[in-house]
PDB file of C-alpha atoms in Angstrom:
ATOM      1  CA  UNK A   4      -0.131   0.204   0.080  1.00 43.00           C
ATOM      2  CA  UNK A   5       1.329   3.772  -0.484  1.00 60.00           C
ATOM      3  CA  UNK A   6       0.617   5.458   3.036  1.00 76.00           C
ATOM      4  CA  UNK A   7      -0.973   8.486   2.194  1.00 87.00           C
ATOM      5  CA  UNK A   8      -0.727  11.949   4.271  1.00 84.00           C
ATOM      6  CA  UNK A   9      -3.590  13.644   5.896  1.00 82.00           C
ATOM      7  CA  UNK A  10      -2.963  16.892   2.742  1.00 83.00           C
ATOM      8  CA  UNK A  11      -2.716  14.839   0.899  1.00 89.00           C
ATOM      9  CA  UNK A  12      -6.147  12.661   2.293  1.00 90.00           C
ATOM     10  CA  UNK A  13      -7.271  16.079   2.407  1.00 87.00           C
ATOM     11  CA  UNK A  14      -6.362  16.907  -1.608  1.00 89.00           C
ATOM     12  CA  UNK A  15      -9.072  13.460  -2.187  1.00 92.00           C
ATOM     13  CA  UNK A  16     -11.737  14.836  -0.086  1.00 90.00           C
ATOM     14  CA  UNK A  17     -11.829  18.433  -1.477  1.00 89.00           C
ATOM     15  CA  UNK A  18     -11.272  17.437  -4.996  1.00 90.00           C
ATOM     16  CA  UNK A  19     -13.783  14.184  -4.374  1.00 90.00           C
ATOM     17  CA  UNK A  20     -16.831  16.554  -3.661  1.00 88.00           C
ATOM     18  CA  UNK A  21     -16.329  19.193  -6.149  1.00 88.00           C
ATOM     19  CA  UNK A  22     -16.530  16.681  -9.292  1.00 89.00           C
ATOM     20  CA  UNK A  23     -13.496  15.566  -9.807  1.00 91.00           C
ATOM     21  CA  UNK A  24     -12.023  12.516 -11.441  1.00 92.00           C
ATOM     22  CA  UNK A  25      -9.324   9.582  -9.682  1.00 93.00           C
ATOM     23  CA  UNK A  26      -7.690  10.700 -12.561  1.00 92.00           C
ATOM     24  CA  UNK A  27      -6.832  14.154 -11.588  1.00 91.00           C
ATOM     25  CA  UNK A  28      -7.012  13.404  -7.829  1.00 92.00           C
ATOM     26  CA  UNK A  29      -3.986  10.937  -8.375  1.00 91.00           C
ATOM     27  CA  UNK A  30      -2.124  13.609 -10.824  1.00 89.00           C
ATOM     28  CA  UNK A  31      -2.965  15.891  -7.750  1.00 88.00           C
ATOM     29  CA  UNK A  32      -1.558  14.388  -5.264  1.00 90.00           C
ATOM     30  CA  UNK A  33       1.198  12.545  -7.107  1.00 86.00           C
ATOM     31  CA  UNK A  34       0.079   9.075  -6.596  1.00 89.00           C
ATOM     32  CA  UNK A  35      -1.075   6.417  -9.497  1.00 87.00           C
ATOM     33  CA  UNK A  36      -4.625   6.103  -9.495  1.00 90.00           C
ATOM     34  CA  UNK A  37      -5.130   2.278  -8.001  1.00 88.00           C
ATOM     35  CA  UNK A  38      -4.337   4.438  -4.442  1.00 91.00           C
ATOM     36  CA  UNK A  39      -7.252   6.546  -5.331  1.00 93.00           C
ATOM     37  CA  UNK A  40      -9.414   3.346  -6.051  1.00 92.00           C
ATOM     38  CA  UNK A  41      -8.361   2.176  -3.081  1.00 90.00           C
ATOM     39  CA  UNK A  42      -8.328   5.223  -0.499  1.00 92.00           C
ATOM     40  CA  UNK A  43     -12.185   5.467  -1.662  1.00 93.00           C
ATOM     41  CA  UNK A  44     -12.936   2.069  -1.396  1.00 90.00           C
ATOM     42  CA  UNK A  45     -11.515   1.551   2.040  1.00 89.00           C
ATOM     43  CA  UNK A  46     -11.828   5.003   3.905  1.00 89.00           C
ATOM     44  CA  UNK A  47     -15.706   6.103   2.523  1.00 89.00           C
ATOM     45  CA  UNK A  48     -17.644   6.831   5.307  1.00 83.00           C
ATOM     46  CA  UNK A  49     -19.651   3.235   5.288  1.00 79.00           C
ATOM     47  CA  UNK A  50     -23.946   5.208   5.399  1.00 80.00           C
ATOM     48  CA  UNK A  51     -23.093   8.120   3.220  1.00 83.00           C
ATOM     49  CA  UNK A  52     -20.547   7.236   1.182  1.00 83.00           C
ATOM     50  CA  UNK A  53     -19.026  10.505   1.483  1.00 90.00           C
ATOM     51  CA  UNK A  54     -14.899  10.574   1.790  1.00 92.00           C
ATOM     52  CA  UNK A  55     -13.440  13.189   4.232  1.00 90.00           C
ATOM     53  CA  UNK A  56     -10.183  12.825   5.630  1.00 87.00           C
ATOM     54  CA  UNK A  57     -10.431  13.430   9.346  1.00 83.00           C
ATOM     55  CA  UNK A  58     -12.390   9.793   9.229  1.00 85.00           C
ATOM     56  CA  UNK A  59     -10.021   8.132   6.123  1.00 87.00           C
ATOM     57  CA  UNK A  60      -6.270   9.387   8.284  1.00 83.00           C
ATOM     58  CA  UNK A  61      -8.130   7.073  12.007  1.00 80.00           C
ATOM     59  CA  UNK A  62      -9.208   4.587  10.359  1.00 81.00           C
ATOM     60  CA  UNK A  63      -5.510   4.494   8.745  1.00 79.00           C
ATOM     61  CA  UNK A  64      -4.003   4.665  12.472  1.00 72.00           C
ATOM     62  CA  UNK A  65      -6.760   2.473  13.830  1.00 72.00           C
ATOM     63  CA  UNK A  66      -5.671  -0.300  11.347  1.00 71.00           C
ATOM     64  CA  UNK A  67      -1.952   1.064  12.760  1.00 64.00           C
ATOM     65  CA  UNK A  68      -2.920   0.171  15.973  1.00 59.00           C
ATOM     66  CA  UNK A  69      -3.292  -3.568  14.828  1.00 51.00           C
ATOM     67  CA  UNK A  70      -0.045  -3.970  13.567  1.00 54.00           C
ATOM     68  CA  UNK A  71       2.633  -6.162  15.583  1.00 47.00           C
ATOM     69  CA  UNK A  72       5.332  -3.485  16.881  1.00 53.00           C
ATOM     70  CA  UNK A  73       8.869  -5.472  17.362  1.00 57.00           C
ATOM     71  CA  UNK A  74      10.080  -5.836  13.984  1.00 69.00           C
ATOM     72  CA  UNK A  75      13.311  -8.253  13.317  1.00 83.00           C
ATOM     73  CA  UNK A  76      16.878  -7.358  10.852  1.00 88.00           C
ATOM     74  CA  UNK A  77      15.449  -9.686   8.884  1.00 90.00           C
ATOM     75  CA  UNK A  78      17.357 -10.176   5.241  1.00 90.00           C
ATOM     76  CA  UNK A  79      14.128  -8.405   3.758  1.00 91.00           C
ATOM     77  CA  UNK A  80      14.905  -5.527   5.781  1.00 91.00           C
ATOM     78  CA  UNK A  81      18.154  -5.089   5.374  1.00 92.00           C
ATOM     79  CA  UNK A  82      18.067  -5.064   1.965  1.00 93.00           C
ATOM     80  CA  UNK A  83      15.522  -2.579   1.360  1.00 93.00           C
ATOM     81  CA  UNK A  84      17.567  -0.399   4.315  1.00 92.00           C
ATOM     82  CA  UNK A  85      20.930  -1.374   2.061  1.00 92.00           C
ATOM     83  CA  UNK A  86      18.582  -0.504  -1.390  1.00 93.00           C
ATOM     84  CA  UNK A  87      17.698   3.414  -0.284  1.00 92.00           C
ATOM     85  CA  UNK A  88      21.019   4.138   1.649  1.00 92.00           C
ATOM     86  CA  UNK A  89      22.770   3.917  -1.610  1.00 91.00           C
ATOM     87  CA  UNK A  90      20.995   6.213  -2.913  1.00 90.00           C
ATOM     88  CA  UNK A  91      21.471   8.099  -0.092  1.00 88.00           C
ATOM     89  CA  UNK A  92      19.427   9.124   1.900  1.00 89.00           C
ATOM     90  CA  UNK A  93      20.000   8.996   5.497  1.00 86.00           C
ATOM     91  CA  UNK A  94      18.973   6.820   8.215  1.00 88.00           C
ATOM     92  CA  UNK A  95      17.030   9.065   9.174  1.00 86.00           C
ATOM     93  CA  UNK A  96      15.371   9.323   5.415  1.00 88.00           C
ATOM     94  CA  UNK A  97      15.613   5.612   5.747  1.00 90.00           C
ATOM     95  CA  UNK A  98      13.045   4.772   8.196  1.00 88.00           C
ATOM     96  CA  UNK A  99      11.059   7.319   7.030  1.00 88.00           C
ATOM     97  CA  UNK A 100      10.499   6.582   3.653  1.00 88.00           C
ATOM     98  CA  UNK A 101       9.821   3.160   4.749  1.00 90.00           C
ATOM     99  CA  UNK A 102       7.290   3.912   7.789  1.00 87.00           C
ATOM    100  CA  UNK A 103       5.635   5.750   4.526  1.00 84.00           C
ATOM    101  CA  UNK A 104       5.516   3.038   2.265  1.00 84.00           C
ATOM    102  CA  UNK A 105       4.099   0.514   5.059  1.00 82.00           C
ATOM    103  CA  UNK A 106       7.165  -1.713   5.008  1.00 87.00           C
ATOM    104  CA  UNK A 107       8.956  -2.823   7.694  1.00 86.00           C
ATOM    105  CA  UNK A 108      11.880  -0.858   8.824  1.00 88.00           C
ATOM    106  CA  UNK A 109      13.957  -0.066  11.688  1.00 88.00           C
ATOM    107  CA  UNK A 110      15.147   2.277  14.169  1.00 87.00           C
ATOM    108  CA  UNK A 111      17.363   4.952  12.929  1.00 84.00           C
ATOM    109  CA  UNK A 112      20.014   4.031  15.593  1.00 84.00           C
ATOM    110  CA  UNK A 113      19.746   0.160  14.923  1.00 88.00           C
ATOM    111  CA  UNK A 114      20.991   1.745  10.922  1.00 90.00           C
ATOM    112  CA  UNK A 115      23.958   4.081  12.367  1.00 88.00           C
ATOM    113  CA  UNK A 116      25.013   0.227  13.895  1.00 89.00           C
ATOM    114  CA  UNK A 117      24.581  -1.627  11.130  1.00 90.00           C
ATOM    115  CA  UNK A 118      26.396   0.447   8.732  1.00 91.00           C
ATOM    116  CA  UNK A 119      29.353   0.747  11.109  1.00 88.00           C
ATOM    117  CA  UNK A 120      29.554  -3.210  11.348  1.00 89.00           C
ATOM    118  CA  UNK A 121      29.381  -3.447   7.685  1.00 89.00           C
ATOM    119  CA  UNK A 122      32.235  -1.022   7.543  1.00 88.00           C
ATOM    120  CA  UNK A 123      34.606  -2.870  10.067  1.00 88.00           C
ATOM    121  CA  UNK A 124      33.548  -5.789   7.650  1.00 90.00           C
ATOM    122  CA  UNK A 125      35.153  -3.905   4.646  1.00 90.00           C
ATOM    123  CA  UNK A 126      31.625  -2.497   3.468  1.00 90.00           C
ATOM    124  CA  UNK A 127      31.258   0.213   1.315  1.00 89.00           C
ATOM    125  CA  UNK A 128      27.969   1.386   2.529  1.00 90.00           C
ATOM    126  CA  UNK A 129      29.353   4.225   5.397  1.00 88.00           C
ATOM    127  CA  UNK A 130      30.549   5.946   2.134  1.00 87.00           C
ATOM    128  CA  UNK A 131      27.047   7.087   1.327  1.00 86.00           C
ATOM    129  CA  UNK A 132      26.444   9.227   4.261  1.00 84.00           C
ATOM    130  CA  UNK A 133      27.111  13.232   4.290  1.00 73.00           C
ATOM    131  CA  UNK A 134      30.925  14.270   5.301  1.00 50.00           C
ATOM    132  CA  UNK A 135      31.060  12.282   9.077  1.00 50.00           C
ATOM    133  CA  UNK A 136      30.780  15.089  11.214  1.00 38.00           C
ATOM    134  CA  UNK A 137      33.302  18.211   9.210  1.00 42.00           C
ATOM    135  CA  UNK A 138      31.983  21.113   9.274  1.00 37.00           C
ATOM    136  CA  UNK A 139      31.219  22.737   5.397  1.00 38.00           C
ATOM    137  CA  UNK A 140      32.671  26.832   5.953  1.00 42.00           C
ATOM    138  CA  UNK A 141      31.162  28.719   3.568  1.00 43.00           C
ATOM    139  CA  UNK A 142      33.319  30.488   1.212  1.00 42.00           C
ATOM    140  CA  UNK A 143      33.104  34.993   3.152  1.00 42.00           C
ATOM    141  CA  UNK A 144      32.287  33.725   6.158  1.00 41.00           C
ATOM    142  CA  UNK A 145      35.548  35.443   6.973  1.00 42.00           C
ATOM    143  CA  UNK A 146      35.383  39.057   5.901  1.00 44.00           C
ATOM    144  CA  UNK A 147      36.217  40.082   2.666  1.00 44.00           C
ATOM    145  CA  UNK A 148      35.945  43.445   0.725  1.00 46.00           C
ATOM    146  CA  UNK A 149      32.754  42.711  -1.756  1.00 49.00           C
ATOM    147  CA  UNK A 150      32.830  46.414  -1.623  1.00 58.00           C
ATOM    148  CA  UNK A 151      28.622  48.190  -2.023  1.00 76.00           C
ATOM    149  CA  UNK A 152      26.461  46.423  -4.452  1.00 90.00           C
ATOM    150  CA  UNK A 153      24.723  49.192  -6.275  1.00 92.00           C
ATOM    151  CA  UNK A 154      20.302  49.839  -5.666  1.00 94.00           C
ATOM    152  CA  UNK A 155      21.096  47.031  -2.542  1.00 94.00           C
ATOM    153  CA  UNK A 156      17.748  46.822  -1.325  1.00 95.00           C
ATOM    154  CA  UNK A 157      17.804  44.705   2.120  1.00 94.00           C
ATOM    155  CA  UNK A 158      16.303  42.033   3.482  1.00 92.00           C
ATOM    156  CA  UNK A 159      14.345  43.482   5.613  1.00 92.00           C
ATOM    157  CA  UNK A 160      12.688  44.916   3.602  1.00 94.00           C
ATOM    158  CA  UNK A 161      11.259  41.727   2.439  1.00 94.00           C
ATOM    159  CA  UNK A 162       7.472  40.982   2.414  1.00 94.00           C
ATOM    160  CA  UNK A 163       6.710  38.895   6.056  1.00 92.00           C
ATOM    161  CA  UNK A 164       5.305  36.298   3.592  1.00 94.00           C
ATOM    162  CA  UNK A 165       8.526  35.187   2.470  1.00 93.00           C
ATOM    163  CA  UNK A 166       8.777  33.104   6.289  1.00 89.00           C
ATOM    164  CA  UNK A 167       5.890  31.738   6.135  1.00 90.00           C
ATOM    165  CA  UNK A 168       6.607  29.212   3.619  1.00 91.00           C
ATOM    166  CA  UNK A 169       3.991  28.614   2.317  1.00 92.00           C
ATOM    167  CA  UNK A 170       3.873  28.492  -1.477  1.00 94.00           C
ATOM    168  CA  UNK A 171       6.121  28.027  -4.478  1.00 96.00           C
ATOM    169  CA  UNK A 172       8.044  30.876  -6.072  1.00 96.00           C
ATOM    170  CA  UNK A 173      10.700  32.741  -2.955  1.00 97.00           C
ATOM    171  CA  UNK A 174      13.719  31.332  -3.888  1.00 97.00           C
ATOM    172  CA  UNK A 175      17.278  31.509  -2.829  1.00 95.00           C
ATOM    173  CA  UNK A 176      20.386  31.425  -4.890  1.00 95.00           C
ATOM    174  CA  UNK A 177      24.230  31.132  -4.251  1.00 93.00           C
ATOM    175  CA  UNK A 178      27.571  30.015  -5.881  1.00 94.00           C
ATOM    176  CA  UNK A 179      29.367  26.963  -4.928  1.00 92.00           C
ATOM    177  CA  UNK A 180      32.669  27.729  -5.904  1.00 90.00           C
ATOM    178  CA  UNK A 181      35.391  24.853  -7.380  1.00 86.00           C
ATOM    179  CA  UNK A 182      38.563  23.972  -6.826  1.00 83.00           C
ATOM    180  CA  UNK A 183      41.041  26.742  -7.913  1.00 77.00           C
ATOM    181  CA  UNK A 184      38.198  29.212  -7.980  1.00 79.00           C
ATOM    182  CA  UNK A 185      38.218  28.313 -11.229  1.00 75.00           C
ATOM    183  CA  UNK A 186      34.397  27.529 -12.311  1.00 90.00           C
ATOM    184  CA  UNK A 187      31.172  27.483  -9.957  1.00 94.00           C
ATOM    185  CA  UNK A 188      27.708  25.717  -9.977  1.00 96.00           C
ATOM    186  CA  UNK A 189      24.634  28.375  -9.195  1.00 97.00           C
ATOM    187  CA  UNK A 190      22.523  26.527  -6.646  1.00 96.00           C
ATOM    188  CA  UNK A 191      18.560  27.890  -6.300  1.00 96.00           C
ATOM    189  CA  UNK A 192      15.721  26.675  -4.290  1.00 95.00           C
ATOM    190  CA  UNK A 193      12.404  27.715  -3.529  1.00 96.00           C
ATOM    191  CA  UNK A 194      12.284  28.773  -0.020  1.00 94.00           C
ATOM    192  CA  UNK A 195       8.689  26.122   0.637  1.00 95.00           C
ATOM    193  CA  UNK A 196       9.109  22.910  -1.075  1.00 96.00           C
ATOM    194  CA  UNK A 197      12.323  22.527  -1.374  1.00 94.00           C
ATOM    195  CA  UNK A 198      13.141  22.088  -5.016  1.00 96.00           C
ATOM    196  CA  UNK A 199      16.389  22.966  -6.509  1.00 97.00           C
ATOM    197  CA  UNK A 200      18.011  24.101  -9.696  1.00 97.00           C
ATOM    198  CA  UNK A 201      21.485  23.499 -10.360  1.00 97.00           C
ATOM    199  CA  UNK A 202      23.907  24.755 -13.419  1.00 97.00           C
ATOM    200  CA  UNK A 203      27.309  24.614 -14.269  1.00 96.00           C
ATOM    201  CA  UNK A 204      28.667  28.067 -14.914  1.00 95.00           C
ATOM    202  CA  UNK A 205      32.636  29.789 -16.289  1.00 92.00           C
ATOM    203  CA  UNK A 206      33.328  31.595 -13.758  1.00 92.00           C
ATOM    204  CA  UNK A 207      32.466  34.407 -11.516  1.00 91.00           C
ATOM    205  CA  UNK A 208      31.755  37.177 -13.025  1.00 93.00           C
ATOM    206  CA  UNK A 209      27.894  38.685 -12.097  1.00 95.00           C
ATOM    207  CA  UNK A 210      26.932  39.192 -16.013  1.00 96.00           C
ATOM    208  CA  UNK A 211      28.152  35.826 -16.672  1.00 96.00           C
ATOM    209  CA  UNK A 212      26.079  34.624 -13.308  1.00 97.00           C
ATOM    210  CA  UNK A 213      22.709  36.824 -13.989  1.00 97.00           C
ATOM    211  CA  UNK A 214      22.569  35.372 -17.764  1.00 97.00           C
ATOM    212  CA  UNK A 215      22.497  31.581 -15.697  1.00 97.00           C
ATOM    213  CA  UNK A 216      19.929  32.874 -14.095  1.00 98.00           C
ATOM    214  CA  UNK A 217      17.434  34.254 -15.790  1.00 97.00           C
ATOM    215  CA  UNK A 218      17.838  30.937 -18.240  1.00 97.00           C
ATOM    216  CA  UNK A 219      17.665  28.808 -16.095  1.00 97.00           C
ATOM    217  CA  UNK A 220      14.766  29.818 -14.169  1.00 97.00           C
ATOM    218  CA  UNK A 221      12.395  30.268 -18.124  1.00 95.00           C
ATOM    219  CA  UNK A 222      10.080  27.481 -17.428  1.00 95.00           C
ATOM    220  CA  UNK A 223      10.096  28.666 -13.023  1.00 96.00           C
ATOM    221  CA  UNK A 224       9.009  32.198 -14.469  1.00 94.00           C
ATOM    222  CA  UNK A 225       5.404  32.208 -13.943  1.00 93.00           C
ATOM    223  CA  UNK A 226       5.588  31.515 -10.398  1.00 95.00           C
ATOM    224  CA  UNK A 227       9.021  33.332  -8.950  1.00 96.00           C
ATOM    225  CA  UNK A 228       7.669  35.982  -6.549  1.00 97.00           C
ATOM    226  CA  UNK A 229      11.191  36.776  -5.360  1.00 97.00           C
ATOM    227  CA  UNK A 230      15.161  36.074  -5.004  1.00 97.00           C
ATOM    228  CA  UNK A 231      17.102  36.889  -2.081  1.00 96.00           C
ATOM    229  CA  UNK A 232      20.844  35.748  -2.305  1.00 94.00           C
ATOM    230  CA  UNK A 233      23.812  37.450  -0.144  1.00 91.00           C
ATOM    231  CA  UNK A 234      26.678  40.367  -0.440  1.00 91.00           C
ATOM    232  CA  UNK A 235      28.312  38.743  -3.713  1.00 91.00           C
ATOM    233  CA  UNK A 236      29.514  40.455  -6.333  1.00 93.00           C
ATOM    234  CA  UNK A 237      28.586  37.736  -8.489  1.00 95.00           C
ATOM    235  CA  UNK A 238      24.884  38.899  -7.982  1.00 96.00           C
ATOM    236  CA  UNK A 239      25.924  42.323  -8.939  1.00 96.00           C
ATOM    237  CA  UNK A 240      23.454  42.000 -11.702  1.00 97.00           C
ATOM    238  CA  UNK A 241      20.845  41.514  -9.879  1.00 97.00           C
ATOM    239  CA  UNK A 242      18.656  44.294 -11.164  1.00 97.00           C
ATOM    240  CA  UNK A 243      19.293  42.982 -14.651  1.00 97.00           C
ATOM    241  CA  UNK A 244      17.697  39.483 -12.997  1.00 97.00           C
ATOM    242  CA  UNK A 245      14.684  41.599 -11.584  1.00 97.00           C
ATOM    243  CA  UNK A 246      13.185  43.248 -15.272  1.00 97.00           C
ATOM    244  CA  UNK A 247      14.268  40.044 -17.177  1.00 96.00           C
ATOM    245  CA  UNK A 248      12.006  37.757 -14.945  1.00 97.00           C
ATOM    246  CA  UNK A 249       9.771  40.158 -13.167  1.00 96.00           C
ATOM    247  CA  UNK A 250      10.356  39.672  -9.556  1.00 97.00           C
ATOM    248  CA  UNK A 251      12.004  41.305  -6.531  1.00 97.00           C
ATOM    249  CA  UNK A 252      15.565  41.354  -5.372  1.00 98.00           C
ATOM    250  CA  UNK A 253      17.095  40.916  -1.607  1.00 96.00           C
ATOM    251  CA  UNK A 254      20.518  40.559  -0.384  1.00 95.00           C
ATOM    252  CA  UNK A 255      20.811  39.015   2.904  1.00 90.00           C
ATOM    253  CA  UNK A 256      22.883  40.902   5.829  1.00 83.00           C
ATOM    254  CA  UNK A 257      25.808  40.639   5.806  1.00 79.00           C
ATOM    255  CA  UNK A 258      27.525  37.483   7.587  1.00 69.00           C
ATOM    256  CA  UNK A 259      24.121  35.925   8.114  1.00 70.00           C
ATOM    257  CA  UNK A 260      23.724  32.985   6.380  1.00 65.00           C
ATOM    258  CA  UNK A 261      20.940  32.344   8.191  1.00 66.00           C
ATOM    259  CA  UNK A 262      18.781  33.573   6.734  1.00 68.00           C
ATOM    260  CA  UNK A 263      19.728  31.715   3.570  1.00 74.00           C
ATOM    261  CA  UNK A 264      19.102  28.331   5.475  1.00 68.00           C
ATOM    262  CA  UNK A 265      17.365  26.582   2.849  1.00 76.00           C
ATOM    263  CA  UNK A 266      19.903  27.462   0.341  1.00 75.00           C
ATOM    264  CA  UNK A 267      22.881  27.020   3.624  1.00 76.00           C
ATOM    265  CA  UNK A 268      21.929  23.401   4.010  1.00 78.00           C
ATOM    266  CA  UNK A 269      20.983  22.366  -0.141  1.00 83.00           C
ATOM    267  CA  UNK A 270      24.743  23.229  -0.874  1.00 82.00           C
ATOM    268  CA  UNK A 271      25.904  20.911   1.968  1.00 82.00           C
ATOM    269  CA  UNK A 272      24.366  18.510   0.826  1.00 86.00           C
ATOM    270  CA  UNK A 273      25.768  19.175  -2.856  1.00 91.00           C
ATOM    271  CA  UNK A 274      28.540  19.149  -1.436  1.00 87.00           C
ATOM    272  CA  UNK A 275      28.877  15.232  -0.858  1.00 86.00           C
ATOM    273  CA  UNK A 276      29.060  14.813  -4.317  1.00 91.00           C
ATOM    274  CA  UNK A 277      31.098  17.905  -5.040  1.00 90.00           C
ATOM    275  CA  UNK A 278      33.448  18.249  -2.832  1.00 86.00           C
ATOM    276  CA  UNK A 279      35.920  21.431  -2.053  1.00 83.00           C
ATOM    277  CA  UNK A 280      39.024  19.959  -3.799  1.00 86.00           C
ATOM    278  CA  UNK A 281      36.994  19.133  -7.088  1.00 88.00           C
ATOM    279  CA  UNK A 282      38.602  20.337  -9.914  1.00 90.00           C
ATOM    280  CA  UNK A 283      34.704  22.043 -11.887  1.00 92.00           C
ATOM    281  CA  UNK A 284      36.360  22.084 -15.304  1.00 90.00           C
ATOM    282  CA  UNK A 285      35.450  18.064 -14.946  1.00 92.00           C
ATOM    283  CA  UNK A 286      32.345  18.808 -13.735  1.00 92.00           C
ATOM    284  CA  UNK A 287      29.485  18.445 -17.185  1.00 94.00           C
ATOM    285  CA  UNK A 288      25.954  19.682 -17.294  1.00 94.00           C
ATOM    286  CA  UNK A 289      24.980  16.057 -16.429  1.00 96.00           C
ATOM    287  CA  UNK A 290      26.945  15.458 -13.814  1.00 96.00           C
ATOM    288  CA  UNK A 291      25.438  18.652 -12.360  1.00 96.00           C
ATOM    289  CA  UNK A 292      22.009  17.737 -12.989  1.00 97.00           C
ATOM    290  CA  UNK A 293      22.059  14.066 -11.551  1.00 96.00           C
ATOM    291  CA  UNK A 294      22.867  14.882  -8.580  1.00 96.00           C
ATOM    292  CA  UNK A 295      19.797  18.265  -8.853  1.00 97.00           C
ATOM    293  CA  UNK A 296      17.429  15.346  -9.478  1.00 96.00           C
ATOM    294  CA  UNK A 297      18.945  12.446  -7.079  1.00 94.00           C
ATOM    295  CA  UNK A 298      18.584  15.489  -4.375  1.00 95.00           C
ATOM    296  CA  UNK A 299      14.782  16.148  -5.652  1.00 96.00           C
ATOM    297  CA  UNK A 300      13.988  13.114  -5.488  1.00 95.00           C
ATOM    298  CA  UNK A 301      15.388  12.373  -1.800  1.00 92.00           C
ATOM    299  CA  UNK A 302      11.735  12.333   0.553  1.00 92.00           C
ATOM    300  CA  UNK A 303      12.971  15.249   3.339  1.00 90.00           C
ATOM    301  CA  UNK A 304      12.225  15.549   7.213  1.00 84.00           C
ATOM    302  CA  UNK A 305       9.579  18.594   7.386  1.00 85.00           C
ATOM    303  CA  UNK A 306       7.712  17.107   4.573  1.00 90.00           C
ATOM    304  CA  UNK A 307       6.964  14.307   6.106  1.00 88.00           C
ATOM    305  CA  UNK A 308       9.084  12.590   4.115  1.00 90.00           C
ATOM    306  CA  UNK A 309       7.621  13.534   0.572  1.00 92.00           C
ATOM    307  CA  UNK A 310      10.032  14.892  -1.668  1.00 94.00           C
ATOM    308  CA  UNK A 311      10.907  18.312  -3.005  1.00 95.00           C
ATOM    309  CA  UNK A 312       8.731  17.679  -6.378  1.00 96.00           C
ATOM    310  CA  UNK A 313       4.774  16.422  -4.308  1.00 95.00           C
ATOM    311  CA  UNK A 314       6.011  19.575  -2.492  1.00 95.00           C
ATOM    312  CA  UNK A 315       5.831  21.892  -5.109  1.00 96.00           C
ATOM    313  CA  UNK A 316       3.867  20.605  -7.855  1.00 94.00           C
ATOM    314  CA  UNK A 317       0.975  20.532  -3.945  1.00 93.00           C
ATOM    315  CA  UNK A 318       1.749  24.102  -3.358  1.00 94.00           C
ATOM    316  CA  UNK A 319       1.626  24.350  -7.142  1.00 92.00           C
ATOM    317  CA  UNK A 320      -1.874  23.092  -7.278  1.00 90.00           C
ATOM    318  CA  UNK A 321      -3.530  24.893  -4.492  1.00 85.00           C
ATOM    319  CA  UNK A 322      -2.758  28.037  -6.263  1.00 79.00           C
ATOM    320  CA  UNK A 323      -3.445  27.950  -8.784  1.00 75.00           C
ATOM    321  CA  UNK A 324      -6.467  26.388  -7.384  1.00 69.00           C
ATOM    322  CA  UNK A 325      -7.603  29.641  -4.734  1.00 62.00           C
ATOM    323  CA  UNK A 326      -6.421  32.440  -8.711  1.00 54.00           C
TER     324      UNK A 326
END
């Protein structure tokens, strides 16, 4: 069975009551049509035939309580855990994903124990975990002579709605610099959904970066509201970006990296694949896009282990309903 979240069940209720077909509902919640059909058969009210998301969720939890609690780390569970670990899921993401699928799993701590036991045997599972306790020091964490960006608008002027993270289109952008500062990777993320866009750029020159931003976001242009970046000189052409995309552009306070926390965290995830010692001249566009796809398909704890692609589609669907 493919587990549904409360939000997905609410979407089913709203769309069913408005006469949408099962195939349309399935597309909206990112599930197969058979999942919607099974959900309606199992969880509709027996007397009225109506579907209510709260009743469906209650029935689901009742069935969960009836399941046996003790789970052994059987070969079958080990295979499922290893499959996700080798996709670079963290042990916490492994547990959350398997529970989402209603599959058997063990605790996060037990998976860590399994990984380190595998390492002692000469295995490679540990290589798929994030940097083992090493901290990535953000470029610019030490003061530099960046100068003043012309017509800069500070984050203090950014609309408060951006902080709520409940709409798609409020973006954060940054650059990840390669070995010898020769080339870079442009990273763009949506604050609400966590959706990531990545693009290799040939230099840190502001005109090169601004052109890359506009080209990379061409298909998102109808949905973009704001962009926030740090104060690097590479973003000096912010007015051109704002004009081309018809958005508002803001700058975080200098040395306040937490004001772009989502982007900082994603950059850390990307460094799992492209280390600081990586020569970016040897990285291809295809390699960058492979990492982008992998991270967008990876479940996130803050989304109840849904992935950014699903969350983005849900946000856009809800925004269209309220137009």
